[in-house]
Amino acid sequence: MRVKTEDENTVLLHTEGRTGVVTLNRPKALNALTHPMVLRIDEALTAWETDPAVHQVLIRGAGERGLCAGGDIRVFHDDAKAGTTASADFWRDEYRLNARIARYPKPYVALMDGIVMGGGVGLSAHGGVRVVTERSRVAMPETGIGFVPDVGGTWLLGRAPGRLGTHLALTGAAVGAADALLCGLADHFVPADRLPELTAALATAPVHEVLPRYAATPPPGELAGGRPWIDRCYAAETVEEIVDMLLGEDEPAAKEAAETILAKSPTALKVTLAALRRSRRLGSLEQVLAQEFRVSCNALRSLPDLVEGIRAQVVDKDRRPRWSPPALADVSDADVERFFAPLGEGNELRLAEGGLSRG
């Protein structure tokens, strides 16, 4: 049950009693996800699905900083500049894994402790049992690197209460435990210092019996109190109108959200809003993932902001991206529509539907 790769130790697999345990093992890189890691997790799920000794699966991150900070975006940067297919190949297998997690026939328990962003959300928030702690910081921050929420992120955020998902998608804001629960990104709060006990208990009993002994009430969140201005402002038709409405609010948090949005890629913002709204009209996670695959591949082909955003954030680390075009008004409807264009015969993501645990 091993993918033979030179970095196979980046995912550790073992069983503890009745539980198959996946440990993402790149703690110095915040357990950032690579293509071999995706393949290794998928291979483990395949083996455990038919193993009668494995009753449930647990995924966690090595170290104390987080489950997973997302995909290894340097690969996207290098791939976009070189014009190769490494990113598309990675996304194809990653999105298939996201869909598989959502319909996995055995309990899939995700410990969303610490940083859980981007691809880390895809590995956890589609699972059947999602546990956050007081250290959790959950986010889809893609607009900050000139990209668009993927890994089923537009499915999850598009179904959050009111306009909370739109707020999180455009700002890329990270939320704590209470707000992750409110937005439907998690199910249970367990104090971080009790996770070892929870994990040990899962070796001998099913999760639905074990979890009530450890679940608690999380510290208060921030989003519930902001629902009036969030729901009001993010209902606007365009990103420009959303920003104008946020700036017109008396709430300091609304003005702060507007300033945060204005620092993101204008093109990515408009494509993100369109993707979210289209996702609400699609009937399954698989259909949304297929749409996200189109958007991701088209972004790789045509969006200079993806290369520029990654350069500014992780290559040169100057945190001063130069977006092109630089203003929301310069991004036309036709520019947005190009991201949803078909990829051509044989290039689309095809996923079998059915058996989803959420939605």
PDB file of N, CA and C in Angstrom, residues 250-345:
ATOM      1  N   ASP A 250     -20.962  51.693   8.453  1.00  0.00           N
ATOM      2  CA  ASP A 250     -20.364  52.311   9.634  1.00  0.00           C
ATOM      3  C   ASP A 250     -19.440  51.366  10.386  1.00  0.00           C
ATOM      4  N   GLU A 251     -19.584  50.070  10.126  1.00  0.00           N
ATOM      5  CA  GLU A 251     -18.792  49.071  10.840  1.00  0.00           C
ATOM      6  C   GLU A 251     -17.326  49.105  10.385  1.00  0.00           C
ATOM      7  N   PRO A 252     -16.379  49.272  11.297  1.00  0.00           N
ATOM      8  CA  PRO A 252     -14.958  49.229  10.912  1.00  0.00           C
ATOM      9  C   PRO A 252     -14.572  47.926  10.221  1.00  0.00           C
ATOM     10  N   ALA A 253     -15.176  46.813  10.655  1.00  0.00           N
ATOM     11  CA  ALA A 253     -14.841  45.524  10.044  1.00  0.00           C
ATOM     12  C   ALA A 253     -15.241  45.478   8.575  1.00  0.00           C
ATOM     13  N   ALA A 254     -16.323  46.164   8.209  1.00  0.00           N
ATOM     14  CA  ALA A 254     -16.752  46.207   6.813  1.00  0.00           C
ATOM     15  C   ALA A 254     -15.756  46.990   5.971  1.00  0.00           C
ATOM     16  N   LYS A 255     -15.311  48.120   6.484  1.00  0.00           N
ATOM     17  CA  LYS A 255     -14.319  48.913   5.753  1.00  0.00           C
ATOM     18  C   LYS A 255     -13.004  48.155   5.630  1.00  0.00           C
ATOM     19  N   GLU A 256     -12.635  47.434   6.663  1.00  0.00           N
ATOM     20  CA  GLU A 256     -11.425  46.622   6.615  1.00  0.00           C
ATOM     21  C   GLU A 256     -11.548  45.532   5.555  1.00  0.00           C
ATOM     22  N   ALA A 257     -12.730  44.921   5.446  1.00  0.00           N
ATOM     23  CA  ALA A 257     -12.956  43.905   4.423  1.00  0.00           C
ATOM     24  C   ALA A 257     -12.801  44.502   3.029  1.00  0.00           C
ATOM     25  N   ALA A 258     -13.313  45.722   2.830  1.00  0.00           N
ATOM     26  CA  ALA A 258     -13.191  46.381   1.530  1.00  0.00           C
ATOM     27  C   ALA A 258     -11.723  46.601   1.169  1.00  0.00           C
ATOM     28  N   GLU A 259     -10.943  47.074   2.116  1.00  0.00           N
ATOM     29  CA  GLU A 259      -9.527  47.314   1.859  1.00  0.00           C
ATOM     30  C   GLU A 259      -8.793  46.001   1.570  1.00  0.00           C
ATOM     31  N   THR A 260      -9.176  44.949   2.269  1.00  0.00           N
ATOM     32  CA  THR A 260      -8.577  43.638   2.018  1.00  0.00           C
ATOM     33  C   THR A 260      -8.884  43.178   0.601  1.00  0.00           C
ATOM     34  N   ILE A 261     -10.125  43.313   0.187  1.00  0.00           N
ATOM     35  CA  ILE A 261     -10.526  42.903  -1.159  1.00  0.00           C
ATOM     36  C   ILE A 261      -9.764  43.688  -2.212  1.00  0.00           C
ATOM     37  N   LEU A 262      -9.624  44.981  -2.019  1.00  0.00           N
ATOM     38  CA  LEU A 262      -8.969  45.837  -3.008  1.00  0.00           C
ATOM     39  C   LEU A 262      -7.485  45.517  -3.179  1.00  0.00           C
ATOM     40  N   ALA A 263      -6.905  44.778  -2.235  1.00  0.00           N
ATOM     41  CA  ALA A 263      -5.505  44.379  -2.365  1.00  0.00           C
ATOM     42  C   ALA A 263      -5.340  43.083  -3.158  1.00  0.00           C
ATOM     43  N   LYS A 264      -6.450  42.404  -3.456  1.00  0.00           N
ATOM     44  CA  LYS A 264      -6.387  41.128  -4.160  1.00  0.00           C
ATOM     45  C   LYS A 264      -6.389  41.341  -5.678  1.00  0.00           C
ATOM     46  N   SER A 265      -6.148  40.262  -6.403  1.00  0.00           N
ATOM     47  CA  SER A 265      -6.157  40.314  -7.866  1.00  0.00           C
ATOM     48  C   SER A 265      -7.556  40.665  -8.378  1.00  0.00           C
ATOM     49  N   PRO A 266      -7.714  41.764  -9.116  1.00  0.00           N
ATOM     50  CA  PRO A 266      -9.040  42.130  -9.646  1.00  0.00           C
ATOM     51  C   PRO A 266      -9.669  41.025 -10.495  1.00  0.00           C
ATOM     52  N   THR A 267      -8.858  40.405 -11.347  1.00  0.00           N
ATOM     53  CA  THR A 267      -9.406  39.341 -12.189  1.00  0.00           C
ATOM     54  C   THR A 267      -9.837  38.151 -11.347  1.00  0.00           C
ATOM     55  N   ALA A 268      -8.992  37.740 -10.417  1.00  0.00           N
ATOM     56  CA  ALA A 268      -9.330  36.598  -9.561  1.00  0.00           C
ATOM     57  C   ALA A 268     -10.587  36.874  -8.752  1.00  0.00           C
ATOM     58  N   LEU A 269     -10.760  38.109  -8.295  1.00  0.00           N
ATOM     59  CA  LEU A 269     -11.963  38.461  -7.527  1.00  0.00           C
ATOM     60  C   LEU A 269     -13.222  38.267  -8.357  1.00  0.00           C
ATOM     61  N   LYS A 270     -13.196  38.759  -9.587  1.00  0.00           N
ATOM     62  CA  LYS A 270     -14.396  38.661 -10.422  1.00  0.00           C
ATOM     63  C   LYS A 270     -14.685  37.225 -10.833  1.00  0.00           C
ATOM     64  N   VAL A 271     -13.636  36.470 -11.124  1.00  0.00           N
ATOM     65  CA  VAL A 271     -13.845  35.063 -11.477  1.00  0.00           C
ATOM     66  C   VAL A 271     -14.342  34.281 -10.263  1.00  0.00           C
ATOM     67  N   THR A 272     -13.831  34.596  -9.090  1.00  0.00           N
ATOM     68  CA  THR A 272     -14.271  33.934  -7.868  1.00  0.00           C
ATOM     69  C   THR A 272     -15.744  34.176  -7.603  1.00  0.00           C
ATOM     70  N   LEU A 273     -16.191  35.411  -7.731  1.00  0.00           N
ATOM     71  CA  LEU A 273     -17.604  35.708  -7.504  1.00  0.00           C
ATOM     72  C   LEU A 273     -18.477  34.952  -8.500  1.00  0.00           C
ATOM     73  N   ALA A 274     -18.055  34.919  -9.751  1.00  0.00           N
ATOM     74  CA  ALA A 274     -18.821  34.188 -10.766  1.00  0.00           C
ATOM     75  C   ALA A 274     -18.828  32.697 -10.482  1.00  0.00           C
ATOM     76  N   ALA A 275     -17.690  32.139 -10.067  1.00  0.00           N
ATOM     77  CA  ALA A 275     -17.607  30.706  -9.780  1.00  0.00           C
ATOM     78  C   ALA A 275     -18.489  30.322  -8.602  1.00  0.00           C
ATOM     79  N   LEU A 276     -18.502  31.151  -7.570  1.00  0.00           N
ATOM     80  CA  LEU A 276     -19.361  30.892  -6.415  1.00  0.00           C
ATOM     81  C   LEU A 276     -20.824  30.855  -6.814  1.00  0.00           C
ATOM     82  N   ARG A 277     -21.240  31.839  -7.569  1.00  0.00           N
ATOM     83  CA  ARG A 277     -22.652  31.914  -7.946  1.00  0.00           C
ATOM     84  C   ARG A 277     -23.042  30.803  -8.892  1.00  0.00           C
ATOM     85  N   ARG A 278     -22.146  30.409  -9.784  1.00  0.00           N
ATOM     86  CA  ARG A 278     -22.435  29.277 -10.670  1.00  0.00           C
ATOM     87  C   ARG A 278     -22.484  27.982  -9.873  1.00  0.00           C
ATOM     88  N   SER A 279     -21.637  27.867  -8.851  1.00  0.00           N
ATOM     89  CA  SER A 279     -21.598  26.622  -8.071  1.00  0.00           C
ATOM     90  C   SER A 279     -22.929  26.359  -7.381  1.00  0.00           C
ATOM     91  N   ARG A 280     -23.631  27.422  -6.990  1.00  0.00           N
ATOM     92  CA  ARG A 280     -24.917  27.243  -6.313  1.00  0.00           C
ATOM     93  C   ARG A 280     -25.968  26.658  -7.248  1.00  0.00           C
ATOM     94  N   ARG A 281     -25.760  26.802  -8.551  1.00  0.00           N
ATOM     95  CA  ARG A 281     -26.730  26.273  -9.522  1.00  0.00           C
ATOM     96  C   ARG A 281     -26.370  24.862  -9.971  1.00  0.00           C
ATOM     97  N   LEU A 282     -25.203  24.374  -9.559  1.00  0.00           N
ATOM     98  CA  LEU A 282     -24.790  23.033  -9.935  1.00  0.00           C
ATOM     99  C   LEU A 282     -25.256  22.034  -8.887  1.00  0.00           C
ATOM    100  N   GLY A 283     -25.538  20.824  -9.321  1.00  0.00           N
ATOM    101  CA  GLY A 283     -26.230  19.885  -8.443  1.00  0.00           C
ATOM    102  C   GLY A 283     -25.365  18.985  -7.608  1.00  0.00           C
ATOM    103  N   SER A 284     -24.063  18.992  -7.808  1.00  0.00           N
ATOM    104  CA  SER A 284     -23.225  18.060  -7.054  1.00  0.00           C
ATOM    105  C   SER A 284     -21.822  18.618  -6.905  1.00  0.00           C
ATOM    106  N   LEU A 285     -21.099  18.078  -5.931  1.00  0.00           N
ATOM    107  CA  LEU A 285     -19.705  18.448  -5.756  1.00  0.00           C
ATOM    108  C   LEU A 285     -18.902  18.102  -7.003  1.00  0.00           C
ATOM    109  N   GLU A 286     -19.198  16.956  -7.619  1.00  0.00           N
ATOM    110  CA  GLU A 286     -18.456  16.574  -8.819  1.00  0.00           C
ATOM    111  C   GLU A 286     -18.591  17.601  -9.924  1.00  0.00           C
ATOM    112  N   GLN A 287     -19.785  18.123 -10.122  1.00  0.00           N
ATOM    113  CA  GLN A 287     -19.974  19.145 -11.155  1.00  0.00           C
ATOM    114  C   GLN A 287     -19.199  20.413 -10.827  1.00  0.00           C
ATOM    115  N   VAL A 288     -19.160  20.764  -9.551  1.00  0.00           N
ATOM    116  CA  VAL A 288     -18.415  21.954  -9.139  1.00  0.00           C
ATOM    117  C   VAL A 288     -16.918  21.733  -9.325  1.00  0.00           C
ATOM    118  N   LEU A 289     -16.419  20.568  -8.976  1.00  0.00           N
ATOM    119  CA  LEU A 289     -15.005  20.277  -9.174  1.00  0.00           C
ATOM    120  C   LEU A 289     -14.626  20.324 -10.653  1.00  0.00           C
ATOM    121  N   ALA A 290     -15.523  19.839 -11.507  1.00  0.00           N
ATOM    122  CA  ALA A 290     -15.264  19.917 -12.951  1.00  0.00           C
ATOM    123  C   ALA A 290     -15.177  21.372 -13.396  1.00  0.00           C
ATOM    124  N   GLN A 291     -16.060  22.216 -12.864  1.00  0.00           N
ATOM    125  CA  GLN A 291     -16.001  23.647 -13.178  1.00  0.00           C
ATOM    126  C   GLN A 291     -14.704  24.257 -12.648  1.00  0.00           C
ATOM    127  N   GLU A 292     -14.333  23.916 -11.423  1.00  0.00           N
ATOM    128  CA  GLU A 292     -13.104  24.450 -10.851  1.00  0.00           C
ATOM    129  C   GLU A 292     -11.875  24.010 -11.645  1.00  0.00           C
ATOM    130  N   PHE A 293     -11.914  22.792 -12.177  1.00  0.00           N
ATOM    131  CA  PHE A 293     -10.786  22.321 -12.980  1.00  0.00           C
ATOM    132  C   PHE A 293     -10.654  23.175 -14.237  1.00  0.00           C
ATOM    133  N   ARG A 294     -11.765  23.496 -14.861  1.00  0.00           N
ATOM    134  CA  ARG A 294     -11.720  24.402 -16.019  1.00  0.00           C
ATOM    135  C   ARG A 294     -11.104  25.739 -15.637  1.00  0.00           C
ATOM    136  N   VAL A 295     -11.598  26.312 -14.555  1.00  0.00           N
ATOM    137  CA  VAL A 295     -11.117  27.622 -14.126  1.00  0.00           C
ATOM    138  C   VAL A 295      -9.622  27.565 -13.794  1.00  0.00           C
ATOM    139  N   SER A 296      -9.201  26.546 -13.063  1.00  0.00           N
ATOM    140  CA  SER A 296      -7.800  26.433 -12.678  1.00  0.00           C
ATOM    141  C   SER A 296      -6.896  26.306 -13.901  1.00  0.00           C
ATOM    142  N   CYS A 297      -7.273  25.435 -14.830  1.00  0.00           N
ATOM    143  CA  CYS A 297      -6.442  25.242 -16.025  1.00  0.00           C
ATOM    144  C   CYS A 297      -6.408  26.500 -16.890  1.00  0.00           C
ATOM    145  N   ASN A 298      -7.547  27.164 -17.022  1.00  0.00           N
ATOM    146  CA  ASN A 298      -7.579  28.404 -17.803  1.00  0.00           C
ATOM    147  C   ASN A 298      -6.792  29.508 -17.108  1.00  0.00           C
ATOM    148  N   ALA A 299      -6.798  29.520 -15.784  1.00  0.00           N
ATOM    149  CA  ALA A 299      -5.988  30.491 -15.040  1.00  0.00           C
ATOM    150  C   ALA A 299      -4.505  30.251 -15.299  1.00  0.00           C
ATOM    151  N   LEU A 300      -4.126  28.992 -15.321  1.00  0.00           N
ATOM    152  CA  LEU A 300      -2.719  28.655 -15.555  1.00  0.00           C
ATOM    153  C   LEU A 300      -2.274  29.104 -16.940  1.00  0.00           C
ATOM    154  N   ARG A 301      -3.188  28.987 -17.905  1.00  0.00           N
ATOM    155  CA  ARG A 301      -2.849  29.325 -19.284  1.00  0.00           C
ATOM    156  C   ARG A 301      -2.812  30.829 -19.534  1.00  0.00           C
ATOM    157  N   SER A 302      -3.722  31.555 -18.870  1.00  0.00           N
ATOM    158  CA  SER A 302      -3.947  32.923 -19.322  1.00  0.00           C
ATOM    159  C   SER A 302      -3.855  34.004 -18.269  1.00  0.00           C
ATOM    160  N   LEU A 303      -3.659  33.647 -17.017  1.00  0.00           N
ATOM    161  CA  LEU A 303      -3.722  34.659 -15.968  1.00  0.00           C
ATOM    162  C   LEU A 303      -2.317  35.000 -15.466  1.00  0.00           C
ATOM    163  N   PRO A 304      -1.758  36.137 -15.894  1.00  0.00           N
ATOM    164  CA  PRO A 304      -0.436  36.511 -15.370  1.00  0.00           C
ATOM    165  C   PRO A 304      -0.451  36.732 -13.871  1.00  0.00           C
ATOM    166  N   ASP A 305      -1.632  37.012 -13.314  1.00  0.00           N
ATOM    167  CA  ASP A 305      -1.712  37.277 -11.881  1.00  0.00           C
ATOM    168  C   ASP A 305      -1.342  36.068 -11.034  1.00  0.00           C
ATOM    169  N   LEU A 306      -1.529  34.850 -11.537  1.00  0.00           N
ATOM    170  CA  LEU A 306      -1.169  33.670 -10.756  1.00  0.00           C
ATOM    171  C   LEU A 306       0.341  33.608 -10.551  1.00  0.00           C
ATOM    172  N   VAL A 307       1.090  33.791 -11.620  1.00  0.00           N
ATOM    173  CA  VAL A 307       2.551  33.808 -11.506  1.00  0.00           C
ATOM    174  C   VAL A 307       2.998  34.977 -10.633  1.00  0.00           C
ATOM    175  N   GLU A 308       2.404  36.139 -10.855  1.00  0.00           N
ATOM    176  CA  GLU A 308       2.794  37.328 -10.101  1.00  0.00           C
ATOM    177  C   GLU A 308       2.446  37.201  -8.620  1.00  0.00           C
ATOM    178  N   GLY A 309       1.282  36.656  -8.321  1.00  0.00           N
ATOM    179  CA  GLY A 309       0.873  36.512  -6.937  1.00  0.00           C
ATOM    180  C   GLY A 309       1.767  35.563  -6.167  1.00  0.00           C
ATOM    181  N   ILE A 310       2.118  34.439  -6.780  1.00  0.00           N
ATOM    182  CA  ILE A 310       3.008  33.489  -6.122  1.00  0.00           C
ATOM    183  C   ILE A 310       4.406  34.081  -5.984  1.00  0.00           C
ATOM    184  N   ARG A 311       4.838  34.800  -7.013  1.00  0.00           N
ATOM    185  CA  ARG A 311       6.141  35.482  -6.907  1.00  0.00           C
ATOM    186  C   ARG A 311       6.190  36.392  -5.687  1.00  0.00           C
ATOM    187  N   ALA A 312       5.138  37.217  -5.540  1.00  0.00           N
ATOM    188  CA  ALA A 312       5.130  38.204  -4.458  1.00  0.00           C
ATOM    189  C   ALA A 312       5.015  37.562  -3.082  1.00  0.00           C
ATOM    190  N   GLN A 313       4.297  36.428  -3.001  1.00  0.00           N
ATOM    191  CA  GLN A 313       4.040  35.821  -1.698  1.00  0.00           C
ATOM    192  C   GLN A 313       5.114  34.836  -1.262  1.00  0.00           C
ATOM    193  N   VAL A 314       5.618  34.006  -2.181  1.00  0.00           N
ATOM    194  CA  VAL A 314       6.496  32.912  -1.742  1.00  0.00           C
ATOM    195  C   VAL A 314       7.842  32.854  -2.452  1.00  0.00           C
ATOM    196  N   VAL A 315       8.004  33.524  -3.591  1.00  0.00           N
ATOM    197  CA  VAL A 315       9.290  33.481  -4.295  1.00  0.00           C
ATOM    198  C   VAL A 315      10.161  34.647  -3.837  1.00  0.00           C
ATOM    199  N   ASP A 316       9.774  35.865  -4.202  1.00  0.00           N
ATOM    200  CA  ASP A 316      10.530  37.047  -3.765  1.00  0.00           C
ATOM    201  C   ASP A 316      10.105  37.535  -2.382  1.00  0.00           C
ATOM    202  N   LYS A 317       8.876  37.209  -2.005  1.00  0.00           N
ATOM    203  CA  LYS A 317       8.326  37.555  -0.685  1.00  0.00           C
ATOM    204  C   LYS A 317       8.330  39.060  -0.412  1.00  0.00           C
ATOM    205  N   ASP A 318       8.115  39.856  -1.468  1.00  0.00           N
ATOM    206  CA  ASP A 318       8.036  41.299  -1.249  1.00  0.00           C
ATOM    207  C   ASP A 318       6.624  41.753  -0.872  1.00  0.00           C
ATOM    208  N   ARG A 319       5.644  40.830  -1.005  1.00  0.00           N
ATOM    209  CA  ARG A 319       4.246  41.100  -0.646  1.00  0.00           C
ATOM    210  C   ARG A 319       3.681  42.310  -1.396  1.00  0.00           C
ATOM    211  N   ARG A 320       4.203  42.555  -2.590  1.00  0.00           N
ATOM    212  CA  ARG A 320       3.742  43.705  -3.383  1.00  0.00           C
ATOM    213  C   ARG A 320       3.437  43.256  -4.804  1.00  0.00           C
ATOM    214  N   PRO A 321       2.376  42.479  -4.983  1.00  0.00           N
ATOM    215  CA  PRO A 321       2.037  42.011  -6.330  1.00  0.00           C
ATOM    216  C   PRO A 321       1.607  43.159  -7.232  1.00  0.00           C
ATOM    217  N   ARG A 322       1.970  43.058  -8.483  1.00  0.00           N
ATOM    218  CA  ARG A 322       1.560  44.035  -9.501  1.00  0.00           C
ATOM    219  C   ARG A 322       0.542  43.348 -10.408  1.00  0.00           C
ATOM    220  N   TRP A 323      -0.724  43.529 -10.088  1.00  0.00           N
ATOM    221  CA  TRP A 323      -1.787  42.834 -10.797  1.00  0.00           C
ATOM    222  C   TRP A 323      -1.982  43.415 -12.199  1.00  0.00           C
ATOM    223  N   SER A 324      -2.386  42.545 -13.125  1.00  0.00           N
ATOM    224  CA  SER A 324      -2.628  42.972 -14.504  1.00  0.00           C
ATOM    225  C   SER A 324      -3.897  42.304 -15.035  1.00  0.00           C
ATOM    226  N   PRO A 325      -4.950  43.119 -15.265  1.00  0.00           N
ATOM    227  CA  PRO A 325      -5.040  44.569 -15.068  1.00  0.00           C
ATOM    228  C   PRO A 325      -5.093  44.924 -13.578  1.00  0.00           C
ATOM    229  N   PRO A 326      -4.772  46.177 -13.251  1.00  0.00           N
ATOM    230  CA  PRO A 326      -4.640  46.550 -11.846  1.00  0.00           C
ATOM    231  C   PRO A 326      -5.930  46.959 -11.155  1.00  0.00           C
ATOM    232  N   ALA A 327      -7.003  47.170 -11.907  1.00  0.00           N
ATOM    233  CA  ALA A 327      -8.245  47.695 -11.316  1.00  0.00           C
ATOM    234  C   ALA A 327      -9.440  46.836 -11.707  1.00  0.00           C
ATOM    235  N   LEU A 328     -10.417  46.761 -10.818  1.00  0.00           N
ATOM    236  CA  LEU A 328     -11.634  45.993 -11.084  1.00  0.00           C
ATOM    237  C   LEU A 328     -12.335  46.465 -12.346  1.00  0.00           C
ATOM    238  N   ALA A 329     -12.372  47.755 -12.570  1.00  0.00           N
ATOM    239  CA  ALA A 329     -13.081  48.305 -13.726  1.00  0.00           C
ATOM    240  C   ALA A 329     -12.471  47.858 -15.044  1.00  0.00           C
ATOM    241  N   ASP A 330     -11.226  47.420 -15.009  1.00  0.00           N
ATOM    242  CA  ASP A 330     -10.547  47.001 -16.238  1.00  0.00           C
ATOM    243  C   ASP A 330     -10.794  45.541 -16.591  1.00  0.00           C
ATOM    244  N   VAL A 331     -11.498  44.810 -15.742  1.00  0.00           N
ATOM    245  CA  VAL A 331     -11.789  43.390 -15.982  1.00  0.00           C
ATOM    246  C   VAL A 331     -13.205  43.283 -16.536  1.00  0.00           C
ATOM    247  N   SER A 332     -13.335  42.870 -17.783  1.00  0.00           N
ATOM    248  CA  SER A 332     -14.641  42.812 -18.443  1.00  0.00           C
ATOM    249  C   SER A 332     -15.337  41.481 -18.195  1.00  0.00           C
ATOM    250  N   ASP A 333     -16.622  41.444 -18.529  1.00  0.00           N
ATOM    251  CA  ASP A 333     -17.371  40.190 -18.437  1.00  0.00           C
ATOM    252  C   ASP A 333     -16.763  39.131 -19.360  1.00  0.00           C
ATOM    253  N   ALA A 334     -16.281  39.557 -20.522  1.00  0.00           N
ATOM    254  CA  ALA A 334     -15.657  38.612 -21.452  1.00  0.00           C
ATOM    255  C   ALA A 334     -14.376  38.042 -20.866  1.00  0.00           C
ATOM    256  N   ASP A 335     -13.622  38.864 -20.128  1.00  0.00           N
ATOM    257  CA  ASP A 335     -12.412  38.370 -19.466  1.00  0.00           C
ATOM    258  C   ASP A 335     -12.762  37.266 -18.474  1.00  0.00           C
ATOM    259  N   VAL A 336     -13.834  37.474 -17.721  1.00  0.00           N
ATOM    260  CA  VAL A 336     -14.268  36.481 -16.736  1.00  0.00           C
ATOM    261  C   VAL A 336     -14.738  35.210 -17.431  1.00  0.00           C
ATOM    262  N   GLU A 337     -15.501  35.361 -18.474  1.00  0.00           N
ATOM    263  CA  GLU A 337     -16.090  34.211 -19.160  1.00  0.00           C
ATOM    264  C   GLU A 337     -15.026  33.268 -19.704  1.00  0.00           C
ATOM    265  N   ARG A 338     -13.878  33.792 -20.065  1.00  0.00           N
ATOM    266  CA  ARG A 338     -12.814  32.943 -20.621  1.00  0.00           C
ATOM    267  C   ARG A 338     -12.358  31.871 -19.644  1.00  0.00           C
ATOM    268  N   PHE A 339     -12.505  32.138 -18.366  1.00  0.00           N
ATOM    269  CA  PHE A 339     -12.059  31.160 -17.376  1.00  0.00           C
ATOM    270  C   PHE A 339     -12.985  29.949 -17.293  1.00  0.00           C
ATOM    271  N   PHE A 340     -14.187  30.072 -17.815  1.00  0.00           N
ATOM    272  CA  PHE A 340     -15.155  28.978 -17.780  1.00  0.00           C
ATOM    273  C   PHE A 340     -15.255  28.274 -19.140  1.00  0.00           C
ATOM    274  N   ALA A 341     -14.364  28.615 -20.051  1.00  0.00           N
ATOM    275  CA  ALA A 341     -14.409  28.037 -21.393  1.00  0.00           C
ATOM    276  C   ALA A 341     -14.013  26.562 -21.341  1.00  0.00           C
ATOM    277  N   PRO A 342     -14.648  25.727 -22.181  1.00  0.00           N
ATOM    278  CA  PRO A 342     -14.292  24.308 -22.235  1.00  0.00           C
ATOM    279  C   PRO A 342     -12.810  24.118 -22.540  1.00  0.00           C
ATOM    280  N   LEU A 343     -12.252  23.038 -22.023  1.00  0.00           N
ATOM    281  CA  LEU A 343     -10.837  22.758 -22.196  1.00  0.00           C
ATOM    282  C   LEU A 343     -10.536  21.936 -23.434  1.00  0.00           C
ATOM    283  N   GLY A 344     -11.581  21.422 -24.061  1.00  0.00           N
ATOM    284  CA  GLY A 344     -11.373  20.616 -25.253  1.00  0.00           C
ATOM    285  C   GLY A 344     -11.502  19.130 -24.962  1.00  0.00           C
ATOM    286  N   GLU A 345     -11.791  18.372 -25.994  1.00  0.00           N
ATOM    287  CA  GLU A 345     -12.009  16.937 -25.868  1.00  0.00           C
ATOM    288  C   GLU A 345     -10.807  16.258 -25.226  1.00  0.00           C
TER     289      GLU A 345
END
